[in-house]
Coordinates of C-alpha atoms and ligand atoms in Angstrom, one line a residue:
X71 CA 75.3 -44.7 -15.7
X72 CA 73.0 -41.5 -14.7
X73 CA 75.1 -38.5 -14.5
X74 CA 73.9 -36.8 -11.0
X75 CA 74.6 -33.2 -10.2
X76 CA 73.4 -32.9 -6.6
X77 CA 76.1 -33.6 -4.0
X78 CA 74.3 -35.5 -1.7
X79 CA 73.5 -38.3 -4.4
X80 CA 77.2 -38.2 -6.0
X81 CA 78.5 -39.1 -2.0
X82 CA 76.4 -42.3 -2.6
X83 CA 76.5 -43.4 -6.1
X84 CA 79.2 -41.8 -8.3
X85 CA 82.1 -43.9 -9.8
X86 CA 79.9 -47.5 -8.7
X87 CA 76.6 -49.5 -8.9
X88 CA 76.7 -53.2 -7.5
X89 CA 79.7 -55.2 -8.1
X90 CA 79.0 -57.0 -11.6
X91 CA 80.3 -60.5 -10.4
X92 CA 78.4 -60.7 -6.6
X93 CA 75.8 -58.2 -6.4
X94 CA 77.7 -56.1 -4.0
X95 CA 76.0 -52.6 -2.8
X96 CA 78.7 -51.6 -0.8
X97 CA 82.6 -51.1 -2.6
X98 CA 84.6 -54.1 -2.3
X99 CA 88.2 -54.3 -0.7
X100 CA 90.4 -55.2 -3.7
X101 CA 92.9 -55.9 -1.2
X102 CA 95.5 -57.3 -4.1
X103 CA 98.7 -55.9 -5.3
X104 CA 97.7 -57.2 -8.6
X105 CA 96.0 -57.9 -11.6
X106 CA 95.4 -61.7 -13.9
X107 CA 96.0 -60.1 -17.5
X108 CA 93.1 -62.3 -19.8
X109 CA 95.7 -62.7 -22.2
X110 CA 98.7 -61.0 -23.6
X111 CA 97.4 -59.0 -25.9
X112 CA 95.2 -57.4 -23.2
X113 CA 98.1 -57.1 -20.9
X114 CA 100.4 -55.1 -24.0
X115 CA 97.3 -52.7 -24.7
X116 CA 97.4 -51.8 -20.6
X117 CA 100.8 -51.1 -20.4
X118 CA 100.3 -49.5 -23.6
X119 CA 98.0 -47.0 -22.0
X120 CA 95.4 -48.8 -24.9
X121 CA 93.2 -50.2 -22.4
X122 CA 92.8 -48.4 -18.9
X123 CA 92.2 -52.0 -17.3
X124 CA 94.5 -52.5 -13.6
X125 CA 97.8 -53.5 -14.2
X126 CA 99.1 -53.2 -9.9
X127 CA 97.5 -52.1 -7.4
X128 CA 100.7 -49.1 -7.0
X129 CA 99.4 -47.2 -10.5
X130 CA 96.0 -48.4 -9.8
X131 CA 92.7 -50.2 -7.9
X132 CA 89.7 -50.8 -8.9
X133 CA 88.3 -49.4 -5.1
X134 CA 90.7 -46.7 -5.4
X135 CA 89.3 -46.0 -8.6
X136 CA 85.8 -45.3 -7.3
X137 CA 87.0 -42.9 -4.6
X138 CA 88.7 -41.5 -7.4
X139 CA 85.8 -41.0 -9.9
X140 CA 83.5 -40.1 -6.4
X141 CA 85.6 -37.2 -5.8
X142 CA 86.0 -36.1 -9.0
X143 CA 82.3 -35.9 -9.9
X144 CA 82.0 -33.5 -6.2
X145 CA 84.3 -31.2 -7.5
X146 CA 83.0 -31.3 -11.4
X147 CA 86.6 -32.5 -12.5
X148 CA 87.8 -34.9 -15.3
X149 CA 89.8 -37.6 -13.0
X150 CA 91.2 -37.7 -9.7
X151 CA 94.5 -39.7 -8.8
X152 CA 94.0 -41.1 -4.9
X153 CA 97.6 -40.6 -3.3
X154 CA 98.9 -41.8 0.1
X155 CA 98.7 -38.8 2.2
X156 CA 97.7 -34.6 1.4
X157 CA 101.2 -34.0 1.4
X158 CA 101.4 -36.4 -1.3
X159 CA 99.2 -34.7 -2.9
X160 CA 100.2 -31.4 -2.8
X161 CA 104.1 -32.8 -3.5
X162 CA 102.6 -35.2 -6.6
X163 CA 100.0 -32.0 -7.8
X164 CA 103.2 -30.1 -8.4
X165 CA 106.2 -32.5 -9.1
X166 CA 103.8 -32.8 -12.1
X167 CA 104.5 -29.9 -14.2
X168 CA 108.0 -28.6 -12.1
X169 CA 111.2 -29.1 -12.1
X170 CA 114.9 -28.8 -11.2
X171 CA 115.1 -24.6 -12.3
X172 CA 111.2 -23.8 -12.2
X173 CA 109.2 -22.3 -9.8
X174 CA 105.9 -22.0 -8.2
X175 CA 103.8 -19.3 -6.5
X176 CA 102.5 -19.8 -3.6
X177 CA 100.0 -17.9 -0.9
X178 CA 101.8 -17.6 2.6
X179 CA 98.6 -18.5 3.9
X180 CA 99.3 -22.5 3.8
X181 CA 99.4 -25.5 6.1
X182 CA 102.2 -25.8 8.0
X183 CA 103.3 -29.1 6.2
X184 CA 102.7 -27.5 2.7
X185 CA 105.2 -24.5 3.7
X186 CA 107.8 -26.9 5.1
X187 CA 107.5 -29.2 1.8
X188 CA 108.0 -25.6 -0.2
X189 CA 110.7 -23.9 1.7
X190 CA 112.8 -26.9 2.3
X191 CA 112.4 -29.9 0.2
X192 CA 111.5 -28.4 -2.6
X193 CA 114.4 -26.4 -2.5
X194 CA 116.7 -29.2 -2.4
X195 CA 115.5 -30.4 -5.5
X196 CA 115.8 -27.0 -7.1
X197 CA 112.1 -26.1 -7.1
X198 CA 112.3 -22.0 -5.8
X199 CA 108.5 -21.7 -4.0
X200 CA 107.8 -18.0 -4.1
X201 CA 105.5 -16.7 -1.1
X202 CA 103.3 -14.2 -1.7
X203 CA 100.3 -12.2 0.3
X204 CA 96.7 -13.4 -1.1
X205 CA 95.1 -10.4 0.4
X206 CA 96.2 -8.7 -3.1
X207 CA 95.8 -11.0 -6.2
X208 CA 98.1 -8.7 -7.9
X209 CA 101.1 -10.2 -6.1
X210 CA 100.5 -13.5 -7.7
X211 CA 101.4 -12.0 -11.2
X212 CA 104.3 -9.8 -10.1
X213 CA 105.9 -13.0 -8.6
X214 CA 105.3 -14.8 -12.5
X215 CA 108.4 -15.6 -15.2
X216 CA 108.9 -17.5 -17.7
X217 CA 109.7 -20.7 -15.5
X218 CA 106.1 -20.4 -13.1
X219 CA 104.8 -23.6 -13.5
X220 CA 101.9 -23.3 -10.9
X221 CA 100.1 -21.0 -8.5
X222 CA 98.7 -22.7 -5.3
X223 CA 97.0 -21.9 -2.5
X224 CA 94.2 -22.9 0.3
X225 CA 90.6 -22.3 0.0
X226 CA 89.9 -21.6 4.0
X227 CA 93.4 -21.0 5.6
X228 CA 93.9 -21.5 9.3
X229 CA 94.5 -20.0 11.5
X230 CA 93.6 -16.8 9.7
X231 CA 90.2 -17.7 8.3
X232 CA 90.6 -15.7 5.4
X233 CA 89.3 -17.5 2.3
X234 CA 91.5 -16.9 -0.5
X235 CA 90.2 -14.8 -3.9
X236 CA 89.9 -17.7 -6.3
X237 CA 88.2 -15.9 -9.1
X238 CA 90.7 -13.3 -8.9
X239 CA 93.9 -15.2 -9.1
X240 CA 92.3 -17.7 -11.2
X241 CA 91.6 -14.5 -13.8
X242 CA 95.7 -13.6 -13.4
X243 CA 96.5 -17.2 -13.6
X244 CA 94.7 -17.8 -17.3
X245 CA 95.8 -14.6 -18.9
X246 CA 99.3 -15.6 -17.7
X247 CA 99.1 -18.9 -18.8
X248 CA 99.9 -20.6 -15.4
X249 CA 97.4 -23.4 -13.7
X250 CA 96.1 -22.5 -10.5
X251 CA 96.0 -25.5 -8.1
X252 CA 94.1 -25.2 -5.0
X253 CA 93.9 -27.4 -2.1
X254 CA 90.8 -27.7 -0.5
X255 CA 90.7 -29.8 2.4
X256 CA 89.0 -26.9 5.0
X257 CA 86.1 -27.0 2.5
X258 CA 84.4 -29.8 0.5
X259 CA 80.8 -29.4 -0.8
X260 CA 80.6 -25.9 0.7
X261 CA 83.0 -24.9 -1.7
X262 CA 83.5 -26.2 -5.4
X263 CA 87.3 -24.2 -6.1
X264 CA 87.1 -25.7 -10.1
X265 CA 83.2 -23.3 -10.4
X266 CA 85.3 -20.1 -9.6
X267 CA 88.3 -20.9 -12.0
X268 CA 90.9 -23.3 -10.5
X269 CA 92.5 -25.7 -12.6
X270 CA 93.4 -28.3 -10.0
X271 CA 92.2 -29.2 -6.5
X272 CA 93.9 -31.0 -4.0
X273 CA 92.7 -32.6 -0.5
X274 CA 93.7 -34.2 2.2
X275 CA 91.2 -36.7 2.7
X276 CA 92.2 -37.3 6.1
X277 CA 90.2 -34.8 7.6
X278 CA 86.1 -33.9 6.3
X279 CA 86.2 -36.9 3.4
X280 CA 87.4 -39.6 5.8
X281 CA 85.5 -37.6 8.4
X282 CA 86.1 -40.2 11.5
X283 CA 89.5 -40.0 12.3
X284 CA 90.8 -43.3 11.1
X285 CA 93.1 -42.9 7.9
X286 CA 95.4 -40.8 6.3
X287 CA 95.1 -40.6 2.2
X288 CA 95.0 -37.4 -0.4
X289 CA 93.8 -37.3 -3.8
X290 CA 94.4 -34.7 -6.7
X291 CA 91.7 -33.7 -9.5
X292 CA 92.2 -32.3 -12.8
X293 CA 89.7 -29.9 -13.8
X294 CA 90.5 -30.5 -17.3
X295 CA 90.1 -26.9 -18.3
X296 CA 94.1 -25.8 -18.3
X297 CA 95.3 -25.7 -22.2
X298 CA 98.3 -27.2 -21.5
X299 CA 99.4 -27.2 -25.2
X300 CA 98.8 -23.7 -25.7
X301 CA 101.1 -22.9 -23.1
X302 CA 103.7 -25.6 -24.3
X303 CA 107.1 -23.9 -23.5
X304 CA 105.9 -23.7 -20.2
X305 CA 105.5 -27.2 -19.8
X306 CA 107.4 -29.6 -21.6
X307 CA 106.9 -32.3 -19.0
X308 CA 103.7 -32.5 -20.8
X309 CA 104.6 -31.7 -24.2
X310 CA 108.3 -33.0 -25.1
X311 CA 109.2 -36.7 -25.5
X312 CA 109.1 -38.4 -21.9
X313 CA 112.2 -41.0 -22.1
X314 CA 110.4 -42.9 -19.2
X315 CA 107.4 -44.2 -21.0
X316 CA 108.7 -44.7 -24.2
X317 CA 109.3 -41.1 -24.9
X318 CA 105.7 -40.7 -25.0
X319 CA 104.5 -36.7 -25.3
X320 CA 101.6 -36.7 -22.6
X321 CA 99.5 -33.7 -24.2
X322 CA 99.4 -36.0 -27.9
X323 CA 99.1 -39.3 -25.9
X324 CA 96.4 -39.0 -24.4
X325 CA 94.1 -37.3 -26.8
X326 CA 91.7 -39.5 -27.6
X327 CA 90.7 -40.1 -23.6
X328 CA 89.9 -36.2 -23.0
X329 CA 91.5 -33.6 -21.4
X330 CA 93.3 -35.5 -18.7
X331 CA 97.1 -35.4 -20.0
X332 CA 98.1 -33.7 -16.1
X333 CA 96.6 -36.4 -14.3
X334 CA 97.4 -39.2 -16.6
X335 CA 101.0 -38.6 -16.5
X336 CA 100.5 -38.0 -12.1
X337 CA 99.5 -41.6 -12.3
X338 CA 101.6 -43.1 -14.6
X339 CA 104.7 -41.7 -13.9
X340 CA 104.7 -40.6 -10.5
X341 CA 102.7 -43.0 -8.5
X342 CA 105.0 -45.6 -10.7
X343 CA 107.8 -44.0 -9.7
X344 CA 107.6 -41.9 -6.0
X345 CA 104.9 -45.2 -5.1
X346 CA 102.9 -42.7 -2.8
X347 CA 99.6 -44.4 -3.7
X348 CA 96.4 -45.1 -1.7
X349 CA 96.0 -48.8 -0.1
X350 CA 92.7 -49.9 -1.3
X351 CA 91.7 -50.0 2.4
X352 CA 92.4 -46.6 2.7
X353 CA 90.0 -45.7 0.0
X354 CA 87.2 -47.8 1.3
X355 CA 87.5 -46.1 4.3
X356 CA 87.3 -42.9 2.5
X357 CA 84.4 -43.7 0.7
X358 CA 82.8 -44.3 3.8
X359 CA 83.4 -41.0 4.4
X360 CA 82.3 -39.6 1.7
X361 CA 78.8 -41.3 1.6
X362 CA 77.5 -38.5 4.5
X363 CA 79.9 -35.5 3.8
X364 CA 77.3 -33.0 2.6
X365 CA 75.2 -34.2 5.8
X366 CA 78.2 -33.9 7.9
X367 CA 79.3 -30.6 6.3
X368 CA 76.1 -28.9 7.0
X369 CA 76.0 -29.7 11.2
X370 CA 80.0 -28.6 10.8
X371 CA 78.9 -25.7 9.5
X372 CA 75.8 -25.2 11.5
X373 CA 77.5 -25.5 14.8
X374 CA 81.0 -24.0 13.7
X375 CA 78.8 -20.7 13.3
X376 CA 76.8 -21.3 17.0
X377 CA 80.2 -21.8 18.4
X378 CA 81.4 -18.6 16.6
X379 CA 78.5 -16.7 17.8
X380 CA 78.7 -18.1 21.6
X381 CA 82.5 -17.1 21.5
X382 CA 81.4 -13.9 20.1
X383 CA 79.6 -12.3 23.1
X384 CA 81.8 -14.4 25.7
X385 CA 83.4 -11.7 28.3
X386 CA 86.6 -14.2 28.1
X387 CA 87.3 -14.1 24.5
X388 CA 88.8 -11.4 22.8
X389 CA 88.7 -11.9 18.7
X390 CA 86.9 -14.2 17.2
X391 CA 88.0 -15.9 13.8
X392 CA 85.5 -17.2 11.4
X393 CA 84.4 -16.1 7.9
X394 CA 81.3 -14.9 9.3
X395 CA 83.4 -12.2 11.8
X396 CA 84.8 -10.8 9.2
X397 CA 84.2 -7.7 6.7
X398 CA 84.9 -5.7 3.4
X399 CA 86.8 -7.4 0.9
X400 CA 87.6 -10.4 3.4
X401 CA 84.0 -11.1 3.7
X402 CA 82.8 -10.7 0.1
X403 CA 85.2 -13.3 -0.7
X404 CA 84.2 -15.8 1.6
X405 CA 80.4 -14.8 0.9
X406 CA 81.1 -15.6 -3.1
X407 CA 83.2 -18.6 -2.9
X408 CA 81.7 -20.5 -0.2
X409 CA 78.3 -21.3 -1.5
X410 CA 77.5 -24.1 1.3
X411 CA 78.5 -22.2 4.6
X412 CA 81.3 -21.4 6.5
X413 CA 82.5 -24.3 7.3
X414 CA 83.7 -25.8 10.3
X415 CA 86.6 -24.2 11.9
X416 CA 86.6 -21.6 14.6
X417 CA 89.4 -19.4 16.0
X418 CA 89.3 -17.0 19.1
X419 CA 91.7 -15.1 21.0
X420 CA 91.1 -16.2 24.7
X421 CA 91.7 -13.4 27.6
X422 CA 95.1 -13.8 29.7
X423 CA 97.2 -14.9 26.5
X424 CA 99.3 -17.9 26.1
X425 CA 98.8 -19.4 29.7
X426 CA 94.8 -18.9 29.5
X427 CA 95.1 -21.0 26.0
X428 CA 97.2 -23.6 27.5
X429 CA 94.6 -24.1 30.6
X430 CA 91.6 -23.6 28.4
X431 CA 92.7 -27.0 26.4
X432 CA 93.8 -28.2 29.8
X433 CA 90.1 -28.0 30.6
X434 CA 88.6 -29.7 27.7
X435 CA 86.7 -33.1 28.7
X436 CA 84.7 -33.2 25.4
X437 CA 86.2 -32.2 22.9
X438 CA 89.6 -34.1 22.0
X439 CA 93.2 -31.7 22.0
X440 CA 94.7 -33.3 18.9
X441 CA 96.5 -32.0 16.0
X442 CA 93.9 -32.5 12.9
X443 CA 90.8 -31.1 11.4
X444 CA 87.8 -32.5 10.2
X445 CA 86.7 -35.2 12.0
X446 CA 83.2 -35.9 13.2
X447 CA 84.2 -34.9 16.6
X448 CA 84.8 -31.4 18.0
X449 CA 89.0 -30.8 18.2
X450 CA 90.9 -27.8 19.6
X451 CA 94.6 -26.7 19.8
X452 CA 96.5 -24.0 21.1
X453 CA 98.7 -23.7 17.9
X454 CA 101.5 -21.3 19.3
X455 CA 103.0 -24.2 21.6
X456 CA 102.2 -26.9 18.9
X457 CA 102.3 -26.6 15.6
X458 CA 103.5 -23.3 15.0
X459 CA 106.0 -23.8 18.3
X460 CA 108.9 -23.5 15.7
X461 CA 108.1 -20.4 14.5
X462 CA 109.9 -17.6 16.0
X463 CA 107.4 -15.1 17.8
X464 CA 107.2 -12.5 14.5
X465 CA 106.8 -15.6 12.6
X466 CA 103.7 -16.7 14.8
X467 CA 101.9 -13.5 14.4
X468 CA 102.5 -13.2 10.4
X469 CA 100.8 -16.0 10.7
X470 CA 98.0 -14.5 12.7
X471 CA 99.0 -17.1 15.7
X472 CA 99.1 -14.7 18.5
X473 CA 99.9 -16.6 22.3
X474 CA 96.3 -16.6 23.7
X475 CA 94.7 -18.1 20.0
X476 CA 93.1 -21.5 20.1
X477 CA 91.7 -23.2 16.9
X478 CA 88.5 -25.1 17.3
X479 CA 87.2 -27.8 14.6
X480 CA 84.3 -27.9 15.3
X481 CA 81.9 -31.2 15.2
X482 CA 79.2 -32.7 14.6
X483 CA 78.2 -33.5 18.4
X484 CA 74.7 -32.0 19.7
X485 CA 75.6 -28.1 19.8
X486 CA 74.8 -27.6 23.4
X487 CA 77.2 -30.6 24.6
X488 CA 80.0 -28.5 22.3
X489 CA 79.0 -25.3 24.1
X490 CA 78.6 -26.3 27.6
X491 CA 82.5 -28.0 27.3
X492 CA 83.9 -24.8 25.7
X493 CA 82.0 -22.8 28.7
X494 CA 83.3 -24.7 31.4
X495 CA 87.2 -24.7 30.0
X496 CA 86.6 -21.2 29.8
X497 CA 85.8 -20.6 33.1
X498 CA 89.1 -22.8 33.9
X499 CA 90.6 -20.8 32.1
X500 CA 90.6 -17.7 34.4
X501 CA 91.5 -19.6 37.4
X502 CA 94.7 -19.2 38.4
X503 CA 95.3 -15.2 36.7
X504 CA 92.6 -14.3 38.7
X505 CA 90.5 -13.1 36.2
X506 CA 86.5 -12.6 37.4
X507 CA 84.4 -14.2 34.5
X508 CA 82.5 -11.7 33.2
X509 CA 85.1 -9.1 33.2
X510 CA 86.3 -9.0 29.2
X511 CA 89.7 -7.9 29.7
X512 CA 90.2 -6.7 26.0
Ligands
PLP1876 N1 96.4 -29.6 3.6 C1 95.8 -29.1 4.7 C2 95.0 -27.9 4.7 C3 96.0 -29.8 6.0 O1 95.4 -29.3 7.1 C4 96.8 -30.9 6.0 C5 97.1 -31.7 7.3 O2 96.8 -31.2 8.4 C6 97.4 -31.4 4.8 C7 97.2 -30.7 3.7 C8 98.3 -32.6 4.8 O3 97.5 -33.7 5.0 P1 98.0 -35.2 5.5 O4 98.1 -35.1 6.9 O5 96.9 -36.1 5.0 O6 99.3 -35.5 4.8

């Protein structure tokens, strides 16, 4: 098959052609737990890890698999493994390489869901995450010992906007011999983390790769550029005998198929083992998706940066937050790492605080008040009385929530639809603190 390079014609064509047996254009449903072996000696090579063929449909599917390849030709990886959710794949990307006694390092600038995973159950299973400030890539290396098995961290963070310094960690991360995994959910197409250094990327393809709303899935892909053996003290999941598959040593096993011995063992272990893989459903879905993602992360970013703009010389808004807003070091980074745009997410700081927020959403008839990113439509939430309500009120604003901050993802709707319906909420919004529109009352 023709090796493509442009993102537009990998959406469409990577990882499938028509189905060999019907002709098929669009990816079948293998909706089947599992798989007639031809014979037995086919079915000992499979289990063997001789022949890659489907076994069940929990270690693998054959439309799984070309979500799987689709993605991993985006990002320029190796392989992809499709899991059930993004937490499953930032718990799966991890539970990799770390153990009971290691640790990882981790931006503070996460999802809320990631933080919770590291701070509380990975700590029960004796994984320590250590937290540290991405504004200085420094901090990543101070944090390192002997038992760092992984740096991770988000491309384009909300709500702060800031995107994180890949190269520069990724730099740290090589001369320290430690992968650096990065999930980048906020940002496919616009952003490739694996061309600036990363070892791993993660996503939750429920938001831009599903792109409509409809499923929840994640999916991990190997870069194929971390020496694992090099650094073999620091990993013997991959390099020492593994008593559950027949004390097979990953790194030696899987030689003669390339550099994928991380995700290999993801699949083969952990998917047999945790079972939090993708229903095939789910994948078709997602490839779906993934058919008009550059198209649909261009409008995204397109109207994300009209919204930003409109926002910006509103007399009811405050701060705005978008890569665009932003300057020095902050902006350089996103300028160099986000190579397709901004993206689609908007924050702003909305006059009269926490109650202004609260009836600005209120307002909304367009654009839906949900808790996700990513979808096709426009989506807003006033994140200190939802998903950062358990936060104490220092907590919030570490986090850069302050009481009057709304975050907006914005969609791919005609912009002056988007516009009219953030206009009129704002207006709303002044009502009953007796604001006058038109007075900014920063
Ligand atoms: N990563 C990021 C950046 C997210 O925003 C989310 C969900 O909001 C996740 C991971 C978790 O994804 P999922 O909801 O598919 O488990």
């Amino acid at each position: 098959m023709t090796t493509y390079t442009n993102p537009e014609t990998i959406a469409l064509h990577a990882g499938y052609r028509a189905d060999p047996t019907t002709g098929s254009v669009a990816v079948p449903i293998h909706q089947t737990t599992s798989f007639q072996f031809p014979d037995v000696e086919t079915a000992c090579a499979r289990f063997a890890l001789q022949d890659l063929g489907p076994i069940y449909s929990r270690i693998g599917n054959p439309t799984v698999d070309v979500l799987e390849q689709r993605v991993a030709a985006m990002e320029g990886g190796v392989a992809a493994v499709a899991v059930s959710s993004g937490q499953a794949a930032t718990a799966v990307s991890l539970q990799n390489i770390a153990q009971n006694g290691d640790n990882i390092v981790s931006s503070t600038d996460i999802y809320g869901g990631s933080w919770n995973l590291f701070s509380n159950t990975f700590r029960t299973m004796g994984i320590e995450v250590r937290f540290v400030d991405p504004s200085d890539p420094e901090n990543f290396r101070r944090a390192t010992d002997e038992r760092t098995r992984a740096y991770y961290a988000e491309t384009l963070p909300n709500p702060k906007l800031h995107v994180f310094p890949i190269t520069d960690v990724a730099a740290i991360a090589n001369e320290e011999g430690v992968p650096l995994i990065m999930d980048n959910t906020a940002a496919p197409v616009i952003c490739r983390p694996l061309d600036h250094g990363a070892h791993i990327v993660v996503y939750s393809t429920t938001k831009y790769i599903g792109g409509h709303g409809t499923s929840i899935g994640g999916i991990i892909v190997d870069g194929g550029t971390f020496d694992w053996e090099k650094n073999a003290e620091r990993f013997p999941m991959l390099n020492t005998p593994d008593p559950s598959y027949h004390g097979a040593v990953w790194t030696e096993a899987t030689k003669p198929m390339g550099p994928v011995a991380y995700i290999i063992k993801a699949r083969v272990t952990l998917l047999r083992d945790m079972g939090a893989s993708m229903s095939p459903f789910n994948a078709f879905q997602f490839i779906q998706g993934m058919e008009t993602l550059p198209l649909r992360m261009r409008e995204h970013t397109k109207n994300a940066q009209s919204v930003a703009d409109f926002l910006d010389d509103h007399p009811m808004v405050e701060t705005v937050i978008h890569p665009s807003k932003t300057e020095g070091a902050v902006k350089m980074r996103a300028d160099t790492h986000m190579t397709g745009g901004y993206g689609g997410m908007v924050g702003f700081e909305i006059s009269g605080g926490r109650d202004a927020g609260l009836r600005f959403i209120d307002a909304l008839q367009l654009v839906y008040h949900v808790a996700n990113i990513g979808d096709a439509r426009t989506l807003a939430i006033h994140p200190a009385t939802s998903t950062h309500q358990q936060l104490t009120a220092e907590e919030q604003q570490a986090a850069g929530v302050t009481p009057g901050y709304v975050r907006l993802s914005v969609g791919i709707e005609h912009i002056d639809d988007i516009l009219a319906d953030i206009s009129q909420a704002l207006e709303k919004s002044t009502m009953s603190v007796g604001i006058p529109v038109g007075t900014n009352a920063a």
